Tab-separated table of C-alpha atoms and ligand atoms in Angstrom:
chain	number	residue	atom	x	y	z
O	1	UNK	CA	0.000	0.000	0.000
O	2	UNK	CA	1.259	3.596	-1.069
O	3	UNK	CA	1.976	5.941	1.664
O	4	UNK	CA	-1.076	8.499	2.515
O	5	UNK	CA	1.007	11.618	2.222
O	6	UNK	CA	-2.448	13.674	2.297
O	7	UNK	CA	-3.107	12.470	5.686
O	8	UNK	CA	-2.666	14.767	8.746
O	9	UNK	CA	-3.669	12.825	11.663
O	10	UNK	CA	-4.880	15.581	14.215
O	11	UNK	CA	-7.037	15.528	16.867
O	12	UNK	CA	-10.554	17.253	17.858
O	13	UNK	CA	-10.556	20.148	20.169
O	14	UNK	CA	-13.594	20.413	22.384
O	15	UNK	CA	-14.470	23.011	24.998
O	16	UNK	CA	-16.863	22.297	27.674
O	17	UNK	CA	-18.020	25.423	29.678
O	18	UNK	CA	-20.678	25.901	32.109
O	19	UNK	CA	-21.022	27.901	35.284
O	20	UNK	CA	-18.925	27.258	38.696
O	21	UNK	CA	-20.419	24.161	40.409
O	22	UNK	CA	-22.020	23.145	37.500
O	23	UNK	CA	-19.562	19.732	37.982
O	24	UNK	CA	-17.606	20.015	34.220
O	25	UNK	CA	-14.584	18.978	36.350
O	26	UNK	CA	-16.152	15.427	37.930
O	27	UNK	CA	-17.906	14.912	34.035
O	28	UNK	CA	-14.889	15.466	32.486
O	29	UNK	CA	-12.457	13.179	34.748
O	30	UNK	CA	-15.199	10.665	34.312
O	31	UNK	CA	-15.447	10.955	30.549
O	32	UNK	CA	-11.873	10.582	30.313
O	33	UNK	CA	-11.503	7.049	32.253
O	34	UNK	CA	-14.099	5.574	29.327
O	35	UNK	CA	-13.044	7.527	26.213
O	36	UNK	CA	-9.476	6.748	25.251
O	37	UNK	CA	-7.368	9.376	23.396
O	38	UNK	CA	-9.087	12.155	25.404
O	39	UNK	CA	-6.532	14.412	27.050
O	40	UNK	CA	-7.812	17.126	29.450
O	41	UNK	CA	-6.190	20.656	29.790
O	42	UNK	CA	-4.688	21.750	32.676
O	43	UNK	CA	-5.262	25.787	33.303
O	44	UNK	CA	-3.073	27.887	34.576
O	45	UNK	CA	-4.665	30.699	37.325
O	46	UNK	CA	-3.502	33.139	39.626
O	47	UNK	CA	-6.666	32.344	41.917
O	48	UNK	CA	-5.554	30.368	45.361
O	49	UNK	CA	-6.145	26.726	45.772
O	50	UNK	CA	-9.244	25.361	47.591
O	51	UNK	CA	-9.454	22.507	49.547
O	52	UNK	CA	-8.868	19.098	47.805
O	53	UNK	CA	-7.686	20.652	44.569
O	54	UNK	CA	-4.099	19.863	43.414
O	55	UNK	CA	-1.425	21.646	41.261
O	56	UNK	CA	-0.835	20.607	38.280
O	57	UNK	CA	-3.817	18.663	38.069
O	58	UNK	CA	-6.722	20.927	39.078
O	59	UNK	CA	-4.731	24.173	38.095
O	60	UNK	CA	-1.322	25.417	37.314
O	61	UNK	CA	-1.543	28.065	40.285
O	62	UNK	CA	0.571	30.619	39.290
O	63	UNK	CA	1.350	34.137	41.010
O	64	UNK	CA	-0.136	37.333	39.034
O	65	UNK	CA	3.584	38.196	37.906
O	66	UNK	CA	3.947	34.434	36.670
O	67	UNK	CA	0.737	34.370	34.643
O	68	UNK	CA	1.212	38.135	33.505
O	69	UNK	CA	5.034	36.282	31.945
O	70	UNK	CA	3.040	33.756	30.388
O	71	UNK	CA	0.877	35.896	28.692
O	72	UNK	CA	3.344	38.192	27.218
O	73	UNK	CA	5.611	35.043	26.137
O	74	UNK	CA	2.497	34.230	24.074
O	75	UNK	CA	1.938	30.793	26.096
O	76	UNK	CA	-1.658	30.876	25.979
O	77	UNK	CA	-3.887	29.785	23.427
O	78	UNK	CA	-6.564	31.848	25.223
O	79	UNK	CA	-6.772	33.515	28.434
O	80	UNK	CA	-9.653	35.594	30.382
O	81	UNK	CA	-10.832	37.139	33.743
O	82	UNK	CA	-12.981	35.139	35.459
O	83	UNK	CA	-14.327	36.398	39.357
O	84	UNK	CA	-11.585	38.546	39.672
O	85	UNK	CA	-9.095	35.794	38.777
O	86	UNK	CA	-7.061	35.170	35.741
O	87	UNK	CA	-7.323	31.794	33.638
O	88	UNK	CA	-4.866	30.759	30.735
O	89	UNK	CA	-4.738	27.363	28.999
O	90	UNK	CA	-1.496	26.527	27.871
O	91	UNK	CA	-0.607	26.264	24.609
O	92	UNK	CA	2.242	24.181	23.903
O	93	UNK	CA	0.670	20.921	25.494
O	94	UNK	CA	-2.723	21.489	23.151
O	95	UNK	CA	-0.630	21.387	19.968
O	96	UNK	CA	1.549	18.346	20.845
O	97	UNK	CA	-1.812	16.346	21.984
O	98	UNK	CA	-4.146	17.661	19.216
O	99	UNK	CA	-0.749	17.198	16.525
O	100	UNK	CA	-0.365	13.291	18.043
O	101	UNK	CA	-3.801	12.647	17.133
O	102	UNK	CA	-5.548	12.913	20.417
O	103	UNK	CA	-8.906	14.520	21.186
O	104	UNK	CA	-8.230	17.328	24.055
O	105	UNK	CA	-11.304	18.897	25.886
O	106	UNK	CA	-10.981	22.813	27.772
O	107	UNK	CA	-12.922	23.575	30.628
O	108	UNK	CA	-13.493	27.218	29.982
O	109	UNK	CA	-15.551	30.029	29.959
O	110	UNK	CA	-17.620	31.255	27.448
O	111	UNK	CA	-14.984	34.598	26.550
O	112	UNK	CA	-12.318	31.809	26.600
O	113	UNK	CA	-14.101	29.530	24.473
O	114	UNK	CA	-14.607	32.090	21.700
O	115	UNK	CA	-10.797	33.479	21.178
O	116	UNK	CA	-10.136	29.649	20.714
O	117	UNK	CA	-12.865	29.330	17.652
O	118	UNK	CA	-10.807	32.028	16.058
O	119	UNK	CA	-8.042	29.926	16.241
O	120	UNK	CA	-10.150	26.511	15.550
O	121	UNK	CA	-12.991	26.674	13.497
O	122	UNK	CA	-13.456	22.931	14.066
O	123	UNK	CA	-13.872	23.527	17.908
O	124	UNK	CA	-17.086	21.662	18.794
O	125	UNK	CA	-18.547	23.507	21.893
O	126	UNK	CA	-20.300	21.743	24.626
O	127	UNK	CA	-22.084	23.431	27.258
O	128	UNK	CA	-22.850	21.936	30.745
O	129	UNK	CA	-26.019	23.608	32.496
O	130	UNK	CA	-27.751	22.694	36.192
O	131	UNK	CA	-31.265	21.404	35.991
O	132	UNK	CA	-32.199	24.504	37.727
O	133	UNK	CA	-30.805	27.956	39.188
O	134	UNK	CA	-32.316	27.033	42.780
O	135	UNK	CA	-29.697	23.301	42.522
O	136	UNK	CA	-26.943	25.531	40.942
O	137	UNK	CA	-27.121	27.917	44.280
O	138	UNK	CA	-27.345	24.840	46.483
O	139	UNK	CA	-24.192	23.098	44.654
O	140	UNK	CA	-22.318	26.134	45.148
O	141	UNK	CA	-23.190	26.579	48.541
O	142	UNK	CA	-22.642	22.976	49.331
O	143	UNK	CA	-19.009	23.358	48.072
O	144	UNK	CA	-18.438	25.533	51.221
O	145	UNK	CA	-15.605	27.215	50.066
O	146	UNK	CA	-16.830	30.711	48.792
O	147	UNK	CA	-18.179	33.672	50.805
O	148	UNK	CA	-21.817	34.486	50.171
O	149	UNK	CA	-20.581	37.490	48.269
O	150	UNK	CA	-18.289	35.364	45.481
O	151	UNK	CA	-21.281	33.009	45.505
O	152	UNK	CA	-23.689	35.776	44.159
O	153	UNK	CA	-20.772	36.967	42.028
O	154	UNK	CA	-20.546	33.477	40.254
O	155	UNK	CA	-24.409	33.585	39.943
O	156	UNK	CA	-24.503	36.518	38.114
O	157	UNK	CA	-21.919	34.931	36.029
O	158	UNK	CA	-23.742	32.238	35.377
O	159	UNK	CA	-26.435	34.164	34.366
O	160	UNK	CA	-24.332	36.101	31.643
O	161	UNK	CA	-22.890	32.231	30.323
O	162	UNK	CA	-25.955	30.704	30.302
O	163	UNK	CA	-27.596	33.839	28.255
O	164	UNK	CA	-24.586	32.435	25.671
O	165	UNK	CA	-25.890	28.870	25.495
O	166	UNK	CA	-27.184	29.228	21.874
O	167	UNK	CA	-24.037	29.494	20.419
O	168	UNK	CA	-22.754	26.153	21.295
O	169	UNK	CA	-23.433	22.814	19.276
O	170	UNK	CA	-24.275	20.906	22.568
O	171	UNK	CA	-26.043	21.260	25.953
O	172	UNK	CA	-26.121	18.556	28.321
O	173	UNK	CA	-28.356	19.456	31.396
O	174	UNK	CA	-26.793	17.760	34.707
O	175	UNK	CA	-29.129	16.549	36.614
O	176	UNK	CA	-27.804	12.639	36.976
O	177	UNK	CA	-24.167	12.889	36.886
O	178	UNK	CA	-24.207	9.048	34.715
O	179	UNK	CA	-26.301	10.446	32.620
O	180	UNK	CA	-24.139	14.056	31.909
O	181	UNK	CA	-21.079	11.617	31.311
O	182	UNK	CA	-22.715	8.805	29.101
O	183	UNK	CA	-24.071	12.391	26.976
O	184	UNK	CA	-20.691	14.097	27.087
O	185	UNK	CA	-19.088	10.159	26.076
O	186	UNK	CA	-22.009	10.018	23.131
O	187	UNK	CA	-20.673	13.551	22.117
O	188	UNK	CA	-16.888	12.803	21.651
O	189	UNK	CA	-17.333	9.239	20.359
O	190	UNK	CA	-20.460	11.238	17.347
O	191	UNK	CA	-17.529	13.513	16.458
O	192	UNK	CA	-15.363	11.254	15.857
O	193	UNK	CA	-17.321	9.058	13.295
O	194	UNK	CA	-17.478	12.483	11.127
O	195	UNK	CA	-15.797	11.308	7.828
O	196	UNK	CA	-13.932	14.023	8.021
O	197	UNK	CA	-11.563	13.339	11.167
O	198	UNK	CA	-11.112	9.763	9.336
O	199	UNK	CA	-8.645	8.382	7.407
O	200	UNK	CA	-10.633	7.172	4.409
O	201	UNK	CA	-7.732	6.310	1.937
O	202	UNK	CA	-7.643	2.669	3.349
O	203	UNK	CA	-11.476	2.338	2.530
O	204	UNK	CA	-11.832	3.969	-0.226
O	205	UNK	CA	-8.402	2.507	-2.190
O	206	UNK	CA	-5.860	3.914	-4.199
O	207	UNK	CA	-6.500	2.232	-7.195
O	208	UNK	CA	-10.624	3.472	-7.957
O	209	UNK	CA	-10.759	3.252	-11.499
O	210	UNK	CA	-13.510	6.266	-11.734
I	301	5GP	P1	-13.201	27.941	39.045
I	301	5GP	O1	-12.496	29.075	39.737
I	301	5GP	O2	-14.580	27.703	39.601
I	301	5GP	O3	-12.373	26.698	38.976
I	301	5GP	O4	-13.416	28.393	37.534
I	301	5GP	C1	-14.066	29.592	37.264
I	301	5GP	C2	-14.344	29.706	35.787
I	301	5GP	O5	-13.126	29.836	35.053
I	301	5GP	C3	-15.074	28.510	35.189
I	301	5GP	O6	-16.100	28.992	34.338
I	301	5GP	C4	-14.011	27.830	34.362
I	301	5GP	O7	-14.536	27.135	33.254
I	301	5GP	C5	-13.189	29.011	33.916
I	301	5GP	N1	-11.841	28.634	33.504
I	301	5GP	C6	-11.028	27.704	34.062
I	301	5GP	N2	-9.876	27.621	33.391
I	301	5GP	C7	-9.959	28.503	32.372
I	301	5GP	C8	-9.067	28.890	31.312
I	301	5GP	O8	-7.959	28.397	31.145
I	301	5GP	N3	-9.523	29.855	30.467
I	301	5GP	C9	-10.744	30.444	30.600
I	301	5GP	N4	-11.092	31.351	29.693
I	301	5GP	N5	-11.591	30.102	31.570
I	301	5GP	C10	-11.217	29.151	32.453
């Protein structure tokens, strides 16, 4: 068989966003132990660490001078201001994944999520919403780890993404957290059967005649 020298193998770029608390972070981690090939993003921020997260897992927690380097180096593929913090995924460990032919999913925001369909016009967005706003107050509150003030802040966030939802190809509503995985699972595995992100020299052959 000839080589395919037309062949680029390259990955899919997703984005899921969705408020704070909405759980993209437990979907996600979830998604990725029964998808293979999915990589997920690590962010860097300059906001502090709470309880139970880790760096260089959860974040890259980085000082404002740090991330303000980073930035100017032209590290990020996207960056934004998020409740008062700044967010930046790195771009160098995108390429390589996405150039390898792996699927990589950011968890961003919706201003994040738009510089990268600039850059990607392939970027399928996926948007994770709560079933309600009255469980999206409890979840927040339940997490414990905000002040009643940065809890109405990320409300009123929410309120500006969610106004945003119509320009993203998906929405998965979490209500059962199986269920927001299995959808988020469906989503990756759809995109992939797209003729487009396959190699279709094999199956097709070189040697058509017309
Ligand atoms: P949290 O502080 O709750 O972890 O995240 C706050 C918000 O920042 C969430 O909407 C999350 O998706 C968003 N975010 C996290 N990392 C990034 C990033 O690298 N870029 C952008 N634009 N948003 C991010």
């Amino acid at each position: 068989m000839q080589p395919d020298t037309n062949y680029h193998p390259s990955g899919t770029l997703f984005v899921l966003s969705g408020p704070s608390g909405v759980g993209k972070n437990t979907v996600l981690r979830r998604a990725a132990e029964r998808v293979r090939n999915l990589q997920i993003s690590v962010s860097a921020t300059t906001r502090k660490p709470r309880r139970g997260e880790r760096h260089g897992v959860s974040y890259i927690y980085v000082s404002p001078e740090t991330f303000a380097e980073m930035r100017d180096a032209g590290d990020f593929l996207e960056y934004a201001e998020v409740h008062d913090a700044s967010y930046g995924t790195p771009a160098a460990p995108v390429r390589e994944w996405l150039d390898a032919g792996q699927d990589v999913v950011l968890e961003i925001d919706v201003q994040g999520a738009m510089q990268v369909r600039e850059h990607y016009p392939d970027l399928i967005l996926v948007f994770l919403a709560p079933p309600s706003w009255e469980e999206l107050a409890t979840r927040l509150r339940r997490r414990d780890t905000e002040t009643e003030e940065k809890i109405a802040r990320r409300l009123a966030n929410a309120r500006q993404e969610m106004a945003r939802i119509g320009e993203y190809h998906y929405l998965i509503i979490n209500d059962q957290l199986a269920d927001a995985v299995e959808r988020f699972c469906a989503i990756v595995t759809a995109e992939r059967c797209r003729p487009a992100r396959q190699n279709l020299r094999g199956l097709l052959g070189e040697d058509r005649d017309g």
